[in-house]
């Protein structure tokens, strides 16, 4: 099997993507029906908890009230999405948050830790801009017309 890349960078193969199947809801199952309460509790209890990395991103996003620490804009476009339950929101947020980076306020090489108080979420562009040393302009903000 060939994998194209060098060192830590490689071309992603689609077969590496885990398929997540869903279980269809019974035809007569309504969340509003008190008789179906046990059915819905069992369905929700079978869902997996988010991984540690996803929990970290969710915790940071909640602490920052959904705003980028670099530019102050919404971390995710469409953040006003209102799901039916918290698991739907976690799945939506996880899919949408792939363009976010966890940033160390005090760099690890300078003695910073991986503790929550030293971490913040930034857009990828804001994170790259910060590390490039360009603090004069904000890539997330629309540019001013000439």
Short mmCIF file of N, CA and C in Angstrom, two decimals:
data_model
loop_
_atom_site.label_atom_id
_atom_site.label_comp_id
_atom_site.label_asym_id
_atom_site.label_seq_id
_atom_site.Cartn_x
_atom_site.Cartn_y
_atom_site.Cartn_z
N UNK A 1 0.84 -1.17 0.00
CA UNK A 1 0.00 0.00 0.00
C UNK A 1 0.89 1.24 0.00
N UNK A 2 0.62 2.15 -0.91
CA UNK A 2 1.37 3.40 -1.02
C UNK A 2 0.69 4.50 -0.23
N UNK A 3 1.46 5.24 0.51
CA UNK A 3 0.97 6.44 1.19
C UNK A 3 1.89 7.58 0.77
N UNK A 4 1.30 8.58 0.13
CA UNK A 4 2.10 9.69 -0.35
C UNK A 4 2.28 10.72 0.75
N UNK A 5 3.51 11.15 0.92
CA UNK A 5 3.78 12.17 1.92
C UNK A 5 5.23 12.13 2.33
N UNK A 6 5.55 13.02 3.25
CA UNK A 6 6.91 13.05 3.77
C UNK A 6 6.84 13.42 5.25
N UNK A 7 7.46 12.63 6.06
CA UNK A 7 7.47 12.92 7.49
C UNK A 7 6.09 12.88 8.10
N UNK A 8 5.67 14.00 8.68
CA UNK A 8 4.38 14.05 9.36
C UNK A 8 3.24 14.42 8.44
N UNK A 9 3.50 14.82 7.20
CA UNK A 9 2.45 15.22 6.27
C UNK A 9 2.22 14.11 5.25
N UNK A 10 0.96 13.82 4.96
CA UNK A 10 0.65 12.77 4.01
C UNK A 10 -0.70 13.05 3.38
N UNK A 11 -0.96 12.38 2.27
CA UNK A 11 -2.22 12.51 1.56
C UNK A 11 -3.23 11.59 2.22
N UNK A 12 -4.33 12.16 2.69
CA UNK A 12 -5.34 11.40 3.41
C UNK A 12 -6.07 10.45 2.47
N UNK A 13 -6.24 9.21 2.91
CA UNK A 13 -7.01 8.23 2.13
C UNK A 13 -8.42 8.14 2.71
N UNK A 14 -9.41 8.10 1.83
CA UNK A 14 -10.79 8.08 2.29
C UNK A 14 -11.11 6.82 3.10
N UNK A 15 -10.42 5.73 2.85
CA UNK A 15 -10.71 4.52 3.61
C UNK A 15 -10.28 4.64 5.07
N UNK A 16 -9.51 5.67 5.40
CA UNK A 16 -9.13 5.91 6.79
C UNK A 16 -10.25 6.61 7.55
N UNK A 17 -11.25 7.12 6.85
CA UNK A 17 -12.36 7.83 7.48
C UNK A 17 -13.34 6.83 8.05
N UNK A 18 -13.60 6.97 9.33
CA UNK A 18 -14.52 6.06 10.00
C UNK A 18 -15.95 6.41 9.62
N UNK A 19 -16.74 5.41 9.27
CA UNK A 19 -18.14 5.62 8.91
C UNK A 19 -18.98 5.52 10.18
N UNK A 20 -19.81 6.52 10.37
CA UNK A 20 -20.70 6.53 11.54
C UNK A 20 -22.11 6.26 11.05
N UNK A 21 -22.64 5.13 11.42
CA UNK A 21 -24.00 4.75 11.02
C UNK A 21 -24.99 5.31 12.02
N UNK A 22 -26.19 5.53 11.57
CA UNK A 22 -27.24 5.99 12.48
C UNK A 22 -28.30 4.91 12.60
N UNK A 23 -28.99 4.93 13.70
CA UNK A 23 -30.09 3.99 13.93
C UNK A 23 -31.38 4.76 13.68
N UNK A 24 -32.19 4.23 12.79
CA UNK A 24 -33.44 4.90 12.46
C UNK A 24 -34.37 4.95 13.67
N UNK A 25 -35.10 6.04 13.78
CA UNK A 25 -36.07 6.21 14.85
C UNK A 25 -37.31 5.41 14.49
N UNK A 26 -37.89 4.73 15.49
CA UNK A 26 -39.12 3.98 15.23
C UNK A 26 -40.18 4.93 14.69
N UNK A 27 -41.03 4.42 13.82
CA UNK A 27 -42.00 5.27 13.12
C UNK A 27 -42.96 6.00 14.06
N UNK A 28 -43.29 5.40 15.18
CA UNK A 28 -44.26 6.03 16.08
C UNK A 28 -43.59 6.72 17.27
N UNK A 29 -42.28 6.88 17.26
CA UNK A 29 -41.56 7.44 18.40
C UNK A 29 -41.53 8.96 18.32
N UNK A 30 -42.15 9.58 19.30
CA UNK A 30 -42.17 11.03 19.39
C UNK A 30 -41.55 11.44 20.72
N UNK A 31 -40.68 12.45 20.68
CA UNK A 31 -40.05 12.92 21.92
C UNK A 31 -41.08 13.53 22.86
N UNK A 32 -42.21 13.94 22.32
CA UNK A 32 -43.25 14.57 23.14
C UNK A 32 -44.17 13.56 23.82
N UNK A 33 -44.08 12.29 23.45
CA UNK A 33 -44.95 11.26 24.00
C UNK A 33 -44.37 10.73 25.31
N UNK A 34 -45.05 10.94 26.44
CA UNK A 34 -44.52 10.46 27.73
C UNK A 34 -44.32 8.95 27.77
N UNK A 35 -45.09 8.20 27.01
CA UNK A 35 -44.95 6.75 26.99
C UNK A 35 -43.65 6.31 26.31
N UNK A 36 -43.04 7.19 25.51
CA UNK A 36 -41.81 6.86 24.79
C UNK A 36 -40.56 7.37 25.51
N UNK A 37 -40.71 7.86 26.73
CA UNK A 37 -39.60 8.45 27.46
C UNK A 37 -38.45 7.45 27.65
N UNK A 38 -38.77 6.21 28.00
CA UNK A 38 -37.73 5.19 28.20
C UNK A 38 -37.00 4.89 26.89
N UNK A 39 -37.73 4.83 25.78
CA UNK A 39 -37.13 4.59 24.46
C UNK A 39 -36.08 5.68 24.16
N UNK A 40 -36.44 6.94 24.39
CA UNK A 40 -35.53 8.04 24.08
C UNK A 40 -34.34 8.06 25.03
N UNK A 41 -34.53 7.70 26.28
CA UNK A 41 -33.41 7.64 27.22
C UNK A 41 -32.42 6.56 26.81
N UNK A 42 -32.91 5.41 26.35
CA UNK A 42 -32.03 4.34 25.89
C UNK A 42 -31.27 4.76 24.64
N UNK A 43 -31.94 5.44 23.72
CA UNK A 43 -31.28 5.91 22.49
C UNK A 43 -30.14 6.86 22.81
N UNK A 44 -30.41 7.81 23.69
CA UNK A 44 -29.40 8.82 24.03
C UNK A 44 -28.25 8.19 24.80
N UNK A 45 -28.53 7.23 25.68
CA UNK A 45 -27.47 6.61 26.49
C UNK A 45 -26.51 5.77 25.65
N UNK A 46 -26.91 5.33 24.47
CA UNK A 46 -26.05 4.51 23.61
C UNK A 46 -25.02 5.33 22.85
N UNK A 47 -25.20 6.64 22.81
CA UNK A 47 -24.27 7.48 22.07
C UNK A 47 -22.93 7.55 22.79
N UNK A 48 -21.88 7.64 21.99
CA UNK A 48 -20.54 7.71 22.56
C UNK A 48 -20.27 9.11 23.09
N UNK A 49 -19.43 9.16 24.11
CA UNK A 49 -18.99 10.45 24.63
C UNK A 49 -17.94 11.02 23.68
N UNK A 50 -17.81 12.33 23.62
CA UNK A 50 -16.80 12.91 22.75
C UNK A 50 -15.39 12.54 23.20
N UNK A 51 -14.47 12.45 22.25
CA UNK A 51 -13.09 12.13 22.58
C UNK A 51 -12.48 13.28 23.38
N UNK A 52 -11.31 13.02 23.96
CA UNK A 52 -10.66 14.04 24.79
C UNK A 52 -10.36 15.29 23.98
N UNK A 53 -9.91 15.12 22.75
CA UNK A 53 -9.60 16.28 21.90
C UNK A 53 -10.85 17.10 21.61
N UNK A 54 -11.95 16.42 21.28
CA UNK A 54 -13.21 17.12 21.01
C UNK A 54 -13.71 17.81 22.27
N UNK A 55 -13.57 17.15 23.42
CA UNK A 55 -14.00 17.77 24.68
C UNK A 55 -13.19 19.03 24.97
N UNK A 56 -11.89 19.00 24.66
CA UNK A 56 -11.05 20.18 24.87
C UNK A 56 -11.54 21.34 24.01
N UNK A 57 -11.79 21.08 22.73
CA UNK A 57 -12.27 22.13 21.82
C UNK A 57 -13.62 22.65 22.28
N UNK A 58 -14.51 21.76 22.68
CA UNK A 58 -15.83 22.18 23.17
C UNK A 58 -15.72 23.02 24.44
N UNK A 59 -14.84 22.62 25.35
CA UNK A 59 -14.64 23.37 26.59
C UNK A 59 -14.11 24.76 26.31
N UNK A 60 -13.10 24.84 25.42
CA UNK A 60 -12.53 26.14 25.08
C UNK A 60 -13.55 27.03 24.37
N UNK A 61 -14.31 26.44 23.46
CA UNK A 61 -15.33 27.22 22.74
C UNK A 61 -16.37 27.77 23.70
N UNK A 62 -16.78 26.97 24.66
CA UNK A 62 -17.76 27.44 25.64
C UNK A 62 -17.17 28.54 26.51
N UNK A 63 -15.92 28.37 26.93
CA UNK A 63 -15.27 29.37 27.77
C UNK A 63 -15.12 30.71 27.04
N UNK A 64 -14.86 30.63 25.72
CA UNK A 64 -14.68 31.84 24.92
C UNK A 64 -15.99 32.36 24.35
N UNK A 65 -17.10 31.75 24.75
CA UNK A 65 -18.43 32.13 24.28
C UNK A 65 -18.53 32.10 22.76
N UNK A 66 -17.83 31.14 22.15
CA UNK A 66 -17.93 30.94 20.71
C UNK A 66 -17.18 31.96 19.87
N UNK A 67 -16.29 32.73 20.49
CA UNK A 67 -15.56 33.77 19.76
C UNK A 67 -14.08 33.43 19.66
N UNK A 68 -13.47 33.80 18.55
CA UNK A 68 -12.04 33.58 18.32
C UNK A 68 -11.24 34.50 19.23
N UNK A 69 -10.21 33.96 19.87
CA UNK A 69 -9.36 34.76 20.75
C UNK A 69 -8.48 35.71 19.95
N UNK A 70 -8.30 35.44 18.67
CA UNK A 70 -7.45 36.30 17.84
C UNK A 70 -8.16 37.51 17.29
N UNK A 71 -9.34 37.30 16.71
CA UNK A 71 -10.04 38.40 16.02
C UNK A 71 -11.36 38.78 16.67
N UNK A 72 -11.90 37.95 17.54
CA UNK A 72 -13.15 38.26 18.21
C UNK A 72 -14.40 37.91 17.42
N UNK A 73 -14.24 37.33 16.22
CA UNK A 73 -15.39 36.91 15.42
C UNK A 73 -15.85 35.53 15.86
N UNK A 74 -17.05 35.12 15.39
CA UNK A 74 -17.55 33.78 15.70
C UNK A 74 -16.53 32.73 15.27
N UNK A 75 -16.31 31.75 16.14
CA UNK A 75 -15.39 30.67 15.80
C UNK A 75 -15.90 29.89 14.59
N UNK A 76 -17.21 29.71 14.54
CA UNK A 76 -17.81 28.94 13.46
C UNK A 76 -18.94 29.73 12.85
N UNK A 77 -18.89 29.86 11.54
CA UNK A 77 -19.97 30.54 10.84
C UNK A 77 -21.24 29.71 10.99
N UNK A 78 -22.34 30.34 11.28
CA UNK A 78 -23.59 29.62 11.49
C UNK A 78 -23.73 29.12 12.91
N UNK A 79 -23.05 29.77 13.84
CA UNK A 79 -23.04 29.31 15.23
C UNK A 79 -24.40 29.45 15.91
N UNK A 80 -25.35 30.09 15.24
CA UNK A 80 -26.68 30.23 15.83
C UNK A 80 -27.52 28.96 15.66
N UNK A 81 -26.92 27.91 15.10
CA UNK A 81 -27.60 26.63 14.89
C UNK A 81 -28.17 26.13 16.21
N UNK A 82 -29.44 25.78 16.21
CA UNK A 82 -30.12 25.29 17.41
C UNK A 82 -30.51 23.82 17.20
N UNK A 83 -29.74 22.87 17.73
CA UNK A 83 -30.03 21.46 17.54
C UNK A 83 -31.16 20.98 18.45
N UNK A 84 -31.63 19.75 18.16
CA UNK A 84 -32.66 19.14 19.00
C UNK A 84 -32.10 18.70 20.36
N UNK A 85 -30.85 18.25 20.38
CA UNK A 85 -30.24 17.86 21.65
C UNK A 85 -28.75 18.14 21.61
N UNK A 86 -28.11 17.99 22.74
CA UNK A 86 -26.70 18.33 22.87
C UNK A 86 -25.81 17.45 22.01
N UNK A 87 -26.18 16.19 21.80
CA UNK A 87 -25.36 15.30 20.97
C UNK A 87 -25.35 15.77 19.52
N UNK A 88 -26.49 16.24 19.01
CA UNK A 88 -26.52 16.77 17.65
C UNK A 88 -25.62 17.99 17.55
N UNK A 89 -25.64 18.85 18.57
CA UNK A 89 -24.80 20.04 18.54
C UNK A 89 -23.33 19.66 18.58
N UNK A 90 -22.96 18.68 19.41
CA UNK A 90 -21.57 18.24 19.51
C UNK A 90 -21.10 17.70 18.16
N UNK A 91 -21.92 16.88 17.51
CA UNK A 91 -21.54 16.35 16.20
C UNK A 91 -21.41 17.45 15.16
N UNK A 92 -22.35 18.41 15.15
CA UNK A 92 -22.29 19.52 14.21
C UNK A 92 -21.05 20.37 14.49
N UNK A 93 -20.81 20.68 15.77
CA UNK A 93 -19.67 21.52 16.12
C UNK A 93 -18.36 20.83 15.76
N UNK A 94 -18.27 19.54 16.01
CA UNK A 94 -17.04 18.80 15.71
C UNK A 94 -16.74 18.82 14.22
N UNK A 95 -17.77 18.65 13.40
CA UNK A 95 -17.56 18.69 11.96
C UNK A 95 -17.17 20.09 11.51
N UNK A 96 -17.75 21.11 12.14
CA UNK A 96 -17.50 22.49 11.74
C UNK A 96 -16.21 23.05 12.32
N UNK A 97 -15.70 22.44 13.37
CA UNK A 97 -14.55 23.02 14.07
C UNK A 97 -13.21 22.53 13.56
N UNK A 98 -13.20 21.87 12.44
CA UNK A 98 -11.92 21.38 11.91
C UNK A 98 -11.01 22.52 11.47
N UNK A 99 -11.57 23.72 11.26
CA UNK A 99 -10.77 24.87 10.85
C UNK A 99 -10.33 25.70 12.05
N UNK A 100 -10.32 25.10 13.23
CA UNK A 100 -9.90 25.80 14.44
C UNK A 100 -8.60 25.20 14.96
N UNK A 101 -7.82 26.03 15.63
CA UNK A 101 -6.58 25.57 16.22
C UNK A 101 -6.55 25.90 17.70
N UNK A 102 -5.98 25.00 18.48
CA UNK A 102 -5.76 25.26 19.90
C UNK A 102 -4.41 25.95 20.01
N UNK A 103 -4.41 27.14 20.62
CA UNK A 103 -3.22 27.97 20.72
C UNK A 103 -2.75 28.03 22.17
N UNK A 104 -1.45 27.91 22.38
CA UNK A 104 -0.86 28.07 23.71
C UNK A 104 -0.54 29.55 23.91
N UNK A 105 -1.12 30.16 24.92
CA UNK A 105 -0.87 31.58 25.20
C UNK A 105 0.61 31.77 25.54
N UNK A 106 1.11 30.98 26.48
CA UNK A 106 2.55 30.94 26.76
C UNK A 106 3.06 29.69 26.06
N UNK A 107 3.94 29.87 25.08
CA UNK A 107 4.42 28.75 24.29
C UNK A 107 5.04 27.67 25.18
N UNK A 108 4.90 26.43 24.75
CA UNK A 108 5.48 25.33 25.54
C UNK A 108 6.99 25.46 25.62
N UNK A 109 7.62 25.91 24.55
CA UNK A 109 9.08 26.06 24.57
C UNK A 109 9.53 27.14 25.56
N UNK A 110 8.58 28.02 25.94
CA UNK A 110 8.89 29.08 26.91
C UNK A 110 8.39 28.70 28.30
N UNK A 111 8.06 27.44 28.49
CA UNK A 111 7.63 26.97 29.80
C UNK A 111 6.13 26.90 30.00
N UNK A 112 5.36 27.17 28.94
CA UNK A 112 3.90 27.09 29.02
C UNK A 112 3.43 25.66 29.15
N UNK A 113 2.25 25.50 29.70
CA UNK A 113 1.71 24.15 29.94
C UNK A 113 0.53 23.87 29.01
N UNK A 114 0.02 22.66 29.11
CA UNK A 114 -1.18 22.26 28.36
C UNK A 114 -2.43 22.42 29.22
N UNK A 115 -2.34 23.17 30.30
CA UNK A 115 -3.51 23.39 31.16
C UNK A 115 -4.50 24.31 30.45
N UNK A 116 -5.77 24.17 30.81
CA UNK A 116 -6.83 24.95 30.16
C UNK A 116 -6.58 26.45 30.23
N UNK A 117 -6.04 26.93 31.34
CA UNK A 117 -5.84 28.38 31.48
C UNK A 117 -4.79 28.91 30.50
N UNK A 118 -3.98 28.04 29.91
CA UNK A 118 -2.96 28.46 28.95
C UNK A 118 -3.38 28.19 27.51
N UNK A 119 -4.61 27.75 27.29
CA UNK A 119 -5.06 27.40 25.94
C UNK A 119 -6.20 28.30 25.50
N UNK A 120 -6.27 28.53 24.18
CA UNK A 120 -7.39 29.26 23.60
C UNK A 120 -7.60 28.78 22.17
N UNK A 121 -8.83 28.95 21.68
CA UNK A 121 -9.16 28.56 20.31
C UNK A 121 -9.03 29.75 19.39
N UNK A 122 -8.48 29.50 18.19
CA UNK A 122 -8.35 30.54 17.17
C UNK A 122 -8.72 29.94 15.81
N UNK A 123 -9.18 30.80 14.91
CA UNK A 123 -9.33 30.37 13.52
C UNK A 123 -7.95 29.97 13.02
N UNK A 124 -7.90 29.08 12.05
CA UNK A 124 -6.62 28.67 11.49
C UNK A 124 -5.85 29.87 10.97
N UNK A 125 -6.54 30.77 10.25
CA UNK A 125 -5.87 31.96 9.70
C UNK A 125 -5.33 32.85 10.81
N UNK A 126 -6.09 33.04 11.88
CA UNK A 126 -5.62 33.87 13.01
C UNK A 126 -4.41 33.22 13.68
N UNK A 127 -4.44 31.91 13.80
CA UNK A 127 -3.34 31.19 14.44
C UNK A 127 -2.08 31.30 13.59
N UNK A 128 -2.22 31.10 12.28
CA UNK A 128 -1.06 31.20 11.39
C UNK A 128 -0.52 32.63 11.38
N UNK A 129 -1.40 33.60 11.35
CA UNK A 129 -1.00 35.00 11.35
C UNK A 129 -0.23 35.34 12.62
N UNK A 130 -0.71 34.86 13.75
CA UNK A 130 -0.05 35.12 15.02
C UNK A 130 1.38 34.57 15.02
N UNK A 131 1.53 33.34 14.57
CA UNK A 131 2.85 32.71 14.58
C UNK A 131 3.76 33.24 13.48
N UNK A 132 3.17 33.86 12.46
CA UNK A 132 3.99 34.48 11.42
C UNK A 132 4.51 35.84 11.88
N UNK A 133 3.98 36.34 13.00
CA UNK A 133 4.44 37.60 13.55
C UNK A 133 3.79 38.82 12.94
N UNK A 134 2.73 38.62 12.15
CA UNK A 134 2.04 39.73 11.51
C UNK A 134 0.85 40.13 12.36
N UNK A 135 1.05 41.06 13.29
CA UNK A 135 -0.03 41.49 14.18
C UNK A 135 -0.68 42.78 13.70
N UNK A 136 -0.27 43.30 12.54
CA UNK A 136 -0.79 44.57 12.06
C UNK A 136 -2.14 44.44 11.38
N UNK A 137 -2.43 43.29 10.80
CA UNK A 137 -3.71 43.14 10.10
C UNK A 137 -4.36 41.84 10.53
N UNK A 138 -5.64 41.75 10.31
CA UNK A 138 -6.39 40.58 10.74
C UNK A 138 -6.94 39.88 9.51
N UNK A 139 -6.51 38.65 9.28
CA UNK A 139 -6.94 37.92 8.09
C UNK A 139 -8.41 37.53 8.14
N UNK A 140 -8.99 37.48 9.34
CA UNK A 140 -10.39 37.10 9.45
C UNK A 140 -11.32 38.26 9.13
N UNK A 141 -10.85 39.48 9.28
CA UNK A 141 -11.67 40.65 8.99
C UNK A 141 -11.66 40.90 7.49
N UNK A 142 -12.79 41.34 6.92
CA UNK A 142 -12.78 41.67 5.50
C UNK A 142 -11.85 42.85 5.25
N UNK A 143 -11.12 42.80 4.15
CA UNK A 143 -10.19 43.89 3.84
C UNK A 143 -10.96 45.14 3.42
N UNK A 144 -10.38 46.29 3.70
CA UNK A 144 -11.01 47.56 3.36
C UNK A 144 -10.84 47.83 1.87
N UNK A 145 -11.91 48.28 1.18
CA UNK A 145 -11.76 48.59 -0.24
C UNK A 145 -10.85 49.80 -0.43
N UNK A 146 -10.11 49.80 -1.52
CA UNK A 146 -9.16 50.89 -1.81
C UNK A 146 -9.87 52.14 -2.28
#
